[in-house]
Protein backbone atom coordinates (compact mmCIF):
# COMPACT_ATOMS: atom_id res chain seq x y z
CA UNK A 1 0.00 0.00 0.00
CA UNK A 2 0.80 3.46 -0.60
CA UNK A 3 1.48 5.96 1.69
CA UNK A 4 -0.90 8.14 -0.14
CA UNK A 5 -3.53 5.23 0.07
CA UNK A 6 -3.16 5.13 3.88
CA UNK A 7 -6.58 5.94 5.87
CA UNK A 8 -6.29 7.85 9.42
CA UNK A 9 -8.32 8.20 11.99
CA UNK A 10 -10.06 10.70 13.17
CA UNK A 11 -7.37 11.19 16.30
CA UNK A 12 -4.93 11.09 13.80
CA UNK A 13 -6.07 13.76 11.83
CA UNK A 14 -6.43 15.73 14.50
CA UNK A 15 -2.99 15.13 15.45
CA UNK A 16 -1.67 16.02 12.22
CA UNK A 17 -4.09 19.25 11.95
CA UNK A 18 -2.10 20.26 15.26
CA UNK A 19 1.12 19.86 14.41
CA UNK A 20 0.43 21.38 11.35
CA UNK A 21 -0.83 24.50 12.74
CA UNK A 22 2.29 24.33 15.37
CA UNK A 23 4.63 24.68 12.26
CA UNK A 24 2.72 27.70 10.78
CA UNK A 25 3.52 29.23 14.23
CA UNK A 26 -0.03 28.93 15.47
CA UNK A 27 -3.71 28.44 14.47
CA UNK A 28 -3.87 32.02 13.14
CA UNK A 29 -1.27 31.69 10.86
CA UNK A 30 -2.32 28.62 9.94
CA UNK A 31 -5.54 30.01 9.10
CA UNK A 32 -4.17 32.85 7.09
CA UNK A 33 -1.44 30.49 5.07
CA UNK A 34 -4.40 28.48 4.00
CA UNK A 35 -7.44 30.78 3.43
CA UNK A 36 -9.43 29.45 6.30
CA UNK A 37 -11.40 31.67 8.52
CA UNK A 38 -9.88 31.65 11.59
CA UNK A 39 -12.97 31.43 13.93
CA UNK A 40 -13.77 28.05 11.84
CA UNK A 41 -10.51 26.43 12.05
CA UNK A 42 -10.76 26.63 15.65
CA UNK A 43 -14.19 25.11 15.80
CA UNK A 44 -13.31 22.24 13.44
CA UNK A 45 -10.00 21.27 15.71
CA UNK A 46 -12.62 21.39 18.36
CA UNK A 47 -14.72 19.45 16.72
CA UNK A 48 -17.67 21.67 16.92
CA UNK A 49 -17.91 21.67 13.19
CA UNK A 50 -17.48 19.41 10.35
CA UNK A 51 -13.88 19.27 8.83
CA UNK A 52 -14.08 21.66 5.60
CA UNK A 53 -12.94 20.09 2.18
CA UNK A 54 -10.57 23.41 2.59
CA UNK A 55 -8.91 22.35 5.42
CA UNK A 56 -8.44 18.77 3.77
CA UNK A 57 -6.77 20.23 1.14
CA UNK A 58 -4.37 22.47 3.44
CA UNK A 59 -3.42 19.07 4.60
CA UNK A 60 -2.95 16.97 1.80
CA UNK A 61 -5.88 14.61 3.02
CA UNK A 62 -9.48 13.46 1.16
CA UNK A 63 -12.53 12.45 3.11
CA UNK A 64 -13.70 8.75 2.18
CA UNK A 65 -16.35 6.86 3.54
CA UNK A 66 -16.48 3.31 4.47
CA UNK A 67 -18.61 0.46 5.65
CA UNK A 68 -18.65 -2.87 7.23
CA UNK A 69 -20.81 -5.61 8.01
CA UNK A 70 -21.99 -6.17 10.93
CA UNK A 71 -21.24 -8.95 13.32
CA UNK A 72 -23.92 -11.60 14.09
CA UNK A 73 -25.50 -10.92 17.35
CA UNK A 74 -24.63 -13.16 19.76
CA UNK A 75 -27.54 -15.32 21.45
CA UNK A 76 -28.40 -14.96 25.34
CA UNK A 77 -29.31 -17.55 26.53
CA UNK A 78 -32.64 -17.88 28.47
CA UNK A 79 -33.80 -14.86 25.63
CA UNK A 80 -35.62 -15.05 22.86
């Protein structure tokens, strides 16, 4: 695999978003580098908004979406 092709998590990203902003000497000037309203950036690193497609691309990163099946429930017994 890739390194391009490698999914993170969501404490991952957050991670990265931080130590991004920590390079651009701040989240202000991490805000201004990038375009991103400042006020916004600091509710998405607080999660308190969704992560903007423009802060994905200040950081190199695409949203996907994935599934997976769930797991059989497992029977109790006594229940039915």
């Amino acid at each position: 695999m890739m390194v391009r092709d490698t999914l993170l998590t969501a404490s991952q990203l957050f991670s990265e978003l931080n130590t991004k902003m920590a390079e651009a000497g701040g989240n202000d000037a991490f805000a201004a580098l990038h375009g991103i309203n400042k006020s916004s950036l600091s509710n998405m690193a607080n999660c308190r908004r969704k992560i903007s497609k423009k802060l994905l691309d200040a950081l190199g990163l695409e949203m996907v979406v994935m599934f997976r099946r769930k797991q059989p429930a497992q029977k109790t017994k006594g229940k039915k």
